mmCIF file of C-alpha atoms in Angstrom:
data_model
loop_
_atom_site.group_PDB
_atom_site.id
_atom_site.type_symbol
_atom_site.label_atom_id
_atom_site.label_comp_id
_atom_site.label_asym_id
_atom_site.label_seq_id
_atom_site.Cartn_x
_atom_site.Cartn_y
_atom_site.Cartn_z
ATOM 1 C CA UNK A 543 299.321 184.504 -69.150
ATOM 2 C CA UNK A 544 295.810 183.636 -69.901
ATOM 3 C CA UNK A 545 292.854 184.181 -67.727
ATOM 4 C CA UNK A 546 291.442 180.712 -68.823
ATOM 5 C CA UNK A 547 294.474 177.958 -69.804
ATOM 6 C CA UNK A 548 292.364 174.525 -71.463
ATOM 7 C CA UNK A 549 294.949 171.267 -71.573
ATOM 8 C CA UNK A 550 296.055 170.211 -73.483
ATOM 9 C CA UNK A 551 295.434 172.302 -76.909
ATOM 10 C CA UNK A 552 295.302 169.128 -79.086
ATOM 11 C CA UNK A 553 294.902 165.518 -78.296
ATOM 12 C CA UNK A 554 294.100 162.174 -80.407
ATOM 13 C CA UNK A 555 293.140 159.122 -79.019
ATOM 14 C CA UNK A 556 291.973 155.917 -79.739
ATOM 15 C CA UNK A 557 288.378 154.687 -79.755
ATOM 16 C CA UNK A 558 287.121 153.229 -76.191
ATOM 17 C CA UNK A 559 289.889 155.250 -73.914
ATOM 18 C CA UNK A 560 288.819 157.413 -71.564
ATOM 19 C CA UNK A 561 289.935 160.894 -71.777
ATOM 20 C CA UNK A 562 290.169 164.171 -69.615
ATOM 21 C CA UNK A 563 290.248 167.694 -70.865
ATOM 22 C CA UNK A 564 291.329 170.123 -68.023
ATOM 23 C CA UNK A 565 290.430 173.923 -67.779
ATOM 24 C CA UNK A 566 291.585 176.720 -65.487
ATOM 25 C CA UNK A 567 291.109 180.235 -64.790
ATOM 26 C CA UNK A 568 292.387 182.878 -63.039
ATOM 27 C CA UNK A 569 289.515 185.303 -63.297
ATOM 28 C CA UNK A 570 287.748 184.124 -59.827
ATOM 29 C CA UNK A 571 284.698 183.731 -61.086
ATOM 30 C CA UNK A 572 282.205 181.655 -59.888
ATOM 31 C CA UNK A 573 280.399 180.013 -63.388
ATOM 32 C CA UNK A 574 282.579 177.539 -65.525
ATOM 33 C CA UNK A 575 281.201 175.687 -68.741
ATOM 34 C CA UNK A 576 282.214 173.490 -71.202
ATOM 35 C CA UNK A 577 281.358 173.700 -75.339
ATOM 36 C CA UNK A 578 281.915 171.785 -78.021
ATOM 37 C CA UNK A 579 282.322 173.136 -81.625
ATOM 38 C CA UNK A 580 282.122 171.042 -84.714
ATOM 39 C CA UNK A 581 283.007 172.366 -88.052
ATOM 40 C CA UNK A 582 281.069 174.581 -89.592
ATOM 41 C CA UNK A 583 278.592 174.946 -86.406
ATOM 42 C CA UNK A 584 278.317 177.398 -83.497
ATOM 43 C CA UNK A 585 278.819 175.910 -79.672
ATOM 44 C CA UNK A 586 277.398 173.810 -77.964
ATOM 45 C CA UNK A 587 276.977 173.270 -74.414
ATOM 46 C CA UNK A 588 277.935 170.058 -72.627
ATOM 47 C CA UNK A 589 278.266 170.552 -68.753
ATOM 48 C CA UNK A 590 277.967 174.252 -66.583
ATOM 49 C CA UNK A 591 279.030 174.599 -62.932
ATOM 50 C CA UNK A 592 278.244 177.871 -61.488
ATOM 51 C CA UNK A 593 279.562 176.886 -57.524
ATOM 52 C CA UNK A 594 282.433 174.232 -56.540
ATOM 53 C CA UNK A 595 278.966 171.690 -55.665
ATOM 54 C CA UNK A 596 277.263 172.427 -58.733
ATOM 55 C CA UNK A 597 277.137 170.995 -61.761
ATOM 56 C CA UNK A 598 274.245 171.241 -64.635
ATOM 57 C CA UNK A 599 273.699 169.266 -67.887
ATOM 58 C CA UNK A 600 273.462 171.345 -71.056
ATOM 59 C CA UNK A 601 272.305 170.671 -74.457
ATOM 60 C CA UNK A 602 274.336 167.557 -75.409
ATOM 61 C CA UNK A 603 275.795 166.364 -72.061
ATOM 62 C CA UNK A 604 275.114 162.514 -73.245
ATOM 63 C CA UNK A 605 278.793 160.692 -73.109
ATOM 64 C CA UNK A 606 280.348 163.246 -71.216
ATOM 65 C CA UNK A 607 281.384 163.630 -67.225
ATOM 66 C CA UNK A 608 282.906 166.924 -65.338
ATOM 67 C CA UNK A 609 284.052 167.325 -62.121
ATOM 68 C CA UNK A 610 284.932 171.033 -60.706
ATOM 69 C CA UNK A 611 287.623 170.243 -57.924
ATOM 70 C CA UNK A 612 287.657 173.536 -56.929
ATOM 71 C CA UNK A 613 286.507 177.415 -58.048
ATOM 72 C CA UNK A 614 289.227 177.801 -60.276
ATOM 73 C CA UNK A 615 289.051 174.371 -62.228
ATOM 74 C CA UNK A 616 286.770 172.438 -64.329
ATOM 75 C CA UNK A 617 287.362 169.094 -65.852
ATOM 76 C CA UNK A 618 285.606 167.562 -68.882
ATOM 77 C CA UNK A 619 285.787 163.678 -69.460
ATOM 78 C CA UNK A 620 284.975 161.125 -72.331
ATOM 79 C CA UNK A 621 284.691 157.940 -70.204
ATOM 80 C CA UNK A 622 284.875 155.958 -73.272
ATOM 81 C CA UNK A 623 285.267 158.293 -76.417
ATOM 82 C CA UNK A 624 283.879 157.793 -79.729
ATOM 83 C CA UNK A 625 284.672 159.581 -83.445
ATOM 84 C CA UNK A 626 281.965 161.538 -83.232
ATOM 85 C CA UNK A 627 283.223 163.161 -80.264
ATOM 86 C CA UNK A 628 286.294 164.606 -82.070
ATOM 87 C CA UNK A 629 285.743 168.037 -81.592
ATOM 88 C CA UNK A 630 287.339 171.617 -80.799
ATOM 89 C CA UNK A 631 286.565 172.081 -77.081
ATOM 90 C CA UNK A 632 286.439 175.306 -74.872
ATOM 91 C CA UNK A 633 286.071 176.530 -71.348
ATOM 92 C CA UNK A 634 284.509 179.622 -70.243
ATOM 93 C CA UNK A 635 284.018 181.644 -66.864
ATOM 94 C CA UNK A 636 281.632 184.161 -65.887
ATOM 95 C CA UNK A 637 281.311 186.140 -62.854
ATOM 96 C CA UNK A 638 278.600 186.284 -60.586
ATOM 97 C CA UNK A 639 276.899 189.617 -62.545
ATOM 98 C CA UNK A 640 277.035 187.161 -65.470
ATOM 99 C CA UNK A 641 277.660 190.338 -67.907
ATOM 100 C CA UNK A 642 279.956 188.379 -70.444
ATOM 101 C CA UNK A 643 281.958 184.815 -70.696
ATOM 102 C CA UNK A 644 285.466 184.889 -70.993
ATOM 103 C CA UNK A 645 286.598 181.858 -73.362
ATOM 104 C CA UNK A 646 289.870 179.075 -73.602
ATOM 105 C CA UNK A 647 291.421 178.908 -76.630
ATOM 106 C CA UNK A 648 290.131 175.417 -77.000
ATOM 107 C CA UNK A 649 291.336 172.281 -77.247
ATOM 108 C CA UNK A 650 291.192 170.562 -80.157
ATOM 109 C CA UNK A 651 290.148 166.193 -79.896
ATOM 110 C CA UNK A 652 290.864 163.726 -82.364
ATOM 111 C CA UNK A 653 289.164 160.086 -81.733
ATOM 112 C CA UNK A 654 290.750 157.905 -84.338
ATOM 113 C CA UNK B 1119 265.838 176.651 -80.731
ATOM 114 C CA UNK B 1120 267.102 179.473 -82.238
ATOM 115 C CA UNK B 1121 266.213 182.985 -80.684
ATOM 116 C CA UNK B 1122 268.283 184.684 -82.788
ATOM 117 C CA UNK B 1123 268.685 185.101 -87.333
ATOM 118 C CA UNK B 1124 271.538 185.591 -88.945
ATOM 119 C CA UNK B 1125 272.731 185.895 -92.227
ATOM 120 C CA UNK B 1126 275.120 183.164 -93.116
ATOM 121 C CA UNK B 1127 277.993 185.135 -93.906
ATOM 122 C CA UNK B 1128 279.041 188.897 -95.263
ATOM 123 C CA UNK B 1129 281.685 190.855 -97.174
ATOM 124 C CA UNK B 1130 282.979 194.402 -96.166
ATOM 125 C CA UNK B 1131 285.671 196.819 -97.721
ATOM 126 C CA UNK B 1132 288.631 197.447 -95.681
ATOM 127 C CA UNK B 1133 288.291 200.648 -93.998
ATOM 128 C CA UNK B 1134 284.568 200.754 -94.648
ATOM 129 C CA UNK B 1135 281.552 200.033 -91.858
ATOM 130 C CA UNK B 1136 280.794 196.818 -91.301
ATOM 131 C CA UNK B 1137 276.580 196.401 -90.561
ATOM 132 C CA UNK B 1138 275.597 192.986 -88.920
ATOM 133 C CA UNK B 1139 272.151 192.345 -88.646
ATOM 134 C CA UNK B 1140 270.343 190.164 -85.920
ATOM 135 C CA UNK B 1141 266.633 189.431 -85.942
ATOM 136 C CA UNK B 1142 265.801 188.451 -82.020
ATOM 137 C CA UNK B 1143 261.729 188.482 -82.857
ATOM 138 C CA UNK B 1144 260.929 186.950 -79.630
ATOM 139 C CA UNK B 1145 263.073 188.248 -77.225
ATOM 140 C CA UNK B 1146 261.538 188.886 -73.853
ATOM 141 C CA UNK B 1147 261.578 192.526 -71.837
ATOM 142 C CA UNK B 1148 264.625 190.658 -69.602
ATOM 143 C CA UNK B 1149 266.586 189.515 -72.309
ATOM 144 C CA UNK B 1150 270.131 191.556 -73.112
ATOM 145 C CA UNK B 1151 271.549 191.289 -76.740
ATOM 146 C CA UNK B 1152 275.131 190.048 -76.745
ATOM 147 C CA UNK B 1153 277.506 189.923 -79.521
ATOM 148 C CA UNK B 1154 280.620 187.858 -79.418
ATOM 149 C CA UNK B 1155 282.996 186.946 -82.199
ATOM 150 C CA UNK B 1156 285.697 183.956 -83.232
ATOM 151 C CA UNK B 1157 288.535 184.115 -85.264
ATOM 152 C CA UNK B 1158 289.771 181.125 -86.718
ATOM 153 C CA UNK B 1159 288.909 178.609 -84.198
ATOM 154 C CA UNK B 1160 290.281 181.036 -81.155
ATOM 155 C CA UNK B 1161 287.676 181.165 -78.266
ATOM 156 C CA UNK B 1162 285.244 183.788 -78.667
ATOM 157 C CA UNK B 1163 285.568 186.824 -77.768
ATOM 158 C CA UNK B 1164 283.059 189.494 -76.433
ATOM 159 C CA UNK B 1165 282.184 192.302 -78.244
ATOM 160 C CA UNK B 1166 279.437 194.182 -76.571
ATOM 161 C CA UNK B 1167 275.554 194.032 -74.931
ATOM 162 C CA UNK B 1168 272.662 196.092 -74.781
ATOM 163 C CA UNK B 1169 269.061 195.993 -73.486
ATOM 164 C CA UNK B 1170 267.379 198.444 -75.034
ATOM 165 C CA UNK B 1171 269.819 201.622 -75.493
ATOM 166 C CA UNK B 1172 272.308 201.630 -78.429
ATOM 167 C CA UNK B 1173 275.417 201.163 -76.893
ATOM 168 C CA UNK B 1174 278.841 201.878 -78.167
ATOM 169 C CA UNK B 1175 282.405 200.855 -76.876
ATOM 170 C CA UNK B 1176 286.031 200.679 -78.143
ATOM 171 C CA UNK B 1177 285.247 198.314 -80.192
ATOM 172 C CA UNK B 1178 281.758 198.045 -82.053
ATOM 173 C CA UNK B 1179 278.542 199.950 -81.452
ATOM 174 C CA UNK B 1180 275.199 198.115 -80.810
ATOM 175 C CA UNK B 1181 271.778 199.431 -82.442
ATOM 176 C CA UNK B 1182 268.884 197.999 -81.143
ATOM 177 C CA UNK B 1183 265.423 198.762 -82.547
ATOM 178 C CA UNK B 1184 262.804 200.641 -80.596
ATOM 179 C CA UNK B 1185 260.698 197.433 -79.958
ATOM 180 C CA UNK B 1186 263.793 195.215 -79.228
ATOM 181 C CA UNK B 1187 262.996 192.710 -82.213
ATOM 182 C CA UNK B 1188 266.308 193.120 -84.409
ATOM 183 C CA UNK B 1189 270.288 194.671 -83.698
ATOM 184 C CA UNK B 1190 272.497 195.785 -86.103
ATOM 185 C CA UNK B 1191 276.328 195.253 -84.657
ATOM 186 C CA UNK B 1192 278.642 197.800 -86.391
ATOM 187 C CA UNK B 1193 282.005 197.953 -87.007
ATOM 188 C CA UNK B 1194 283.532 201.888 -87.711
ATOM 189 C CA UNK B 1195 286.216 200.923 -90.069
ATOM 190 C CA UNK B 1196 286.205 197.004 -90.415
ATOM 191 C CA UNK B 1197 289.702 195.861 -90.765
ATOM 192 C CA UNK B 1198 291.550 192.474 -91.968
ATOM 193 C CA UNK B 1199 291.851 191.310 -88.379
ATOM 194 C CA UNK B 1200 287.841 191.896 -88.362
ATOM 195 C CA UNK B 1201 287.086 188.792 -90.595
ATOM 196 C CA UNK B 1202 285.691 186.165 -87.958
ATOM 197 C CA UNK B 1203 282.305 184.693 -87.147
ATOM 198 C CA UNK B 1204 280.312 187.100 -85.617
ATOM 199 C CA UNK B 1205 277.774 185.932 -83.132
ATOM 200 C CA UNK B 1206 274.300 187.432 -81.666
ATOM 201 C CA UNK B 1207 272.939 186.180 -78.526
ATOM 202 C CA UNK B 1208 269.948 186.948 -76.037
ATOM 203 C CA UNK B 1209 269.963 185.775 -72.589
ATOM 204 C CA UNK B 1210 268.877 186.861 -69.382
ATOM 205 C CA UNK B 1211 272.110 188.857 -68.123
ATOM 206 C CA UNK B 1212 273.166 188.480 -64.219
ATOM 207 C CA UNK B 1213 270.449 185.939 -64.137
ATOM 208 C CA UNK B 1214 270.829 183.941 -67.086
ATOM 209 C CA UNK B 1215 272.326 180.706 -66.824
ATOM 210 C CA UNK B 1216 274.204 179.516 -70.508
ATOM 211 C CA UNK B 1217 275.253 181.250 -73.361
ATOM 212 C CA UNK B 1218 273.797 179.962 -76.509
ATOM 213 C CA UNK B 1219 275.272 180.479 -79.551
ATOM 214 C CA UNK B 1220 273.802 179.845 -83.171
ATOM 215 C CA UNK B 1221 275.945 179.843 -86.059
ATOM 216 C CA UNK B 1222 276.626 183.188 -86.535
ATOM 217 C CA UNK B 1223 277.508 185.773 -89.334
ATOM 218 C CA UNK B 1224 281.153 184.781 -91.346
ATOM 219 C CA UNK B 1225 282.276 188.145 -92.232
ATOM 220 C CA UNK B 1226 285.290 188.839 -94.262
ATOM 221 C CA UNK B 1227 286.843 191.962 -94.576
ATOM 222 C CA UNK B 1228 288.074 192.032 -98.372
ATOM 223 C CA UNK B 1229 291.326 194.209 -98.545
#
């Protein structure tokens, strides 16, 4: 089983609907973040938790909402999604020494 | 912006070395060199990290110039599974907050 599960892997909605992306891991660690990846770029970071009461904006955080219910889970939503949020999407966890992420295998968002 | 220069993408020989370069001119005395990778739209994976030592694991080995300003990631004998997006990074380790990655080196292993 994976350390870090993202659902679900692929996903296309419509224009206006709101949409969560969910993200789990079983490594225990502490730090959780989201990315986005368009084609042909590197990632990007939308949202970063690194405690169950904390939650930090990243670089393009703008039409996006998470919520970490609890140490192990991190949820990214599109409260009304747009095309240019289609997207590949990943998790990642770090411990507390912060030595190295540890990465979903992404979920891939289609806003038609 | 960017901390880190890559080239855009690379070939290597099957079985040969493969020698990615990383120019970091600005990293500061706290700031580790990381090197992660992505096949095909898979998550990245980590590779390896080094402050100022060359460092060297099961899978890659890390050289990192005497004053810290460029890293050379090196494959031993690059194989097809190899060809992925290679990505240098510096960030404060066990401090540091995000991970931020540029666009990385394509590098394709040619058979």
């Amino acid at each position: 089983d994976a350390d870090v599960t993202q659902t679900p892997r692929n996903r296309i909605t419509k224009t206006g609907k709101r949409i969560m992306l969910e993200c789990s891991q079983t490594k225990g660690h502490d730090r959780m973040y989201w990315y986005r990846q368009d084609p042909g770029l590197g990632l990007r970071l939308i949202y970063y938790s690194f405690d169950v009461k904390d939650i930090n904006k990243g670089e393009i955080s703008d039409g996006y909402s998470v919520s970490r219910q609890a140490q192990a889970k991190f949820s990214l939503s599109l409260e009304s999604a747009i095309p240019n949020q289609t997207a590949l999407y990943f998790c990642a966890t770090s411990d507390s020494m912060n030595t190295e992420a540890f990465f979903g295998q992404g979920t891939r968002l289609t806003v038609v | 912006d960017a901390k880190t220069t890559q080239p855009p993408s690379m070939d290597c020989a099957e079985g040969r070395a493969a020698n990615l370069p990383c120019n970091h001119s600005t990293i500061s005395g706290n700031e580790y060199v990381y090197w992660y990778r992505q096949i095909h739209s898979q998550g990245p994976q980590y590779i390896i990290h080094g402050l100022k030592n060359n460092e060297t694991n099961e899978m890659a080995s890390l050289i990192i110039t005497e004053d810290r300003k460029s890293s050379t990631l090196i494959l031993p004998h690059a194989t097809l599974r190899d060809t992925a997006v290679y990505y240098c990074i510096v960030r404060v380790a066990y401090t540091g907050n995000q991970f931020y990655f540029g666009t990385g080196t394509s590098l394709t292993v040619i058979p």
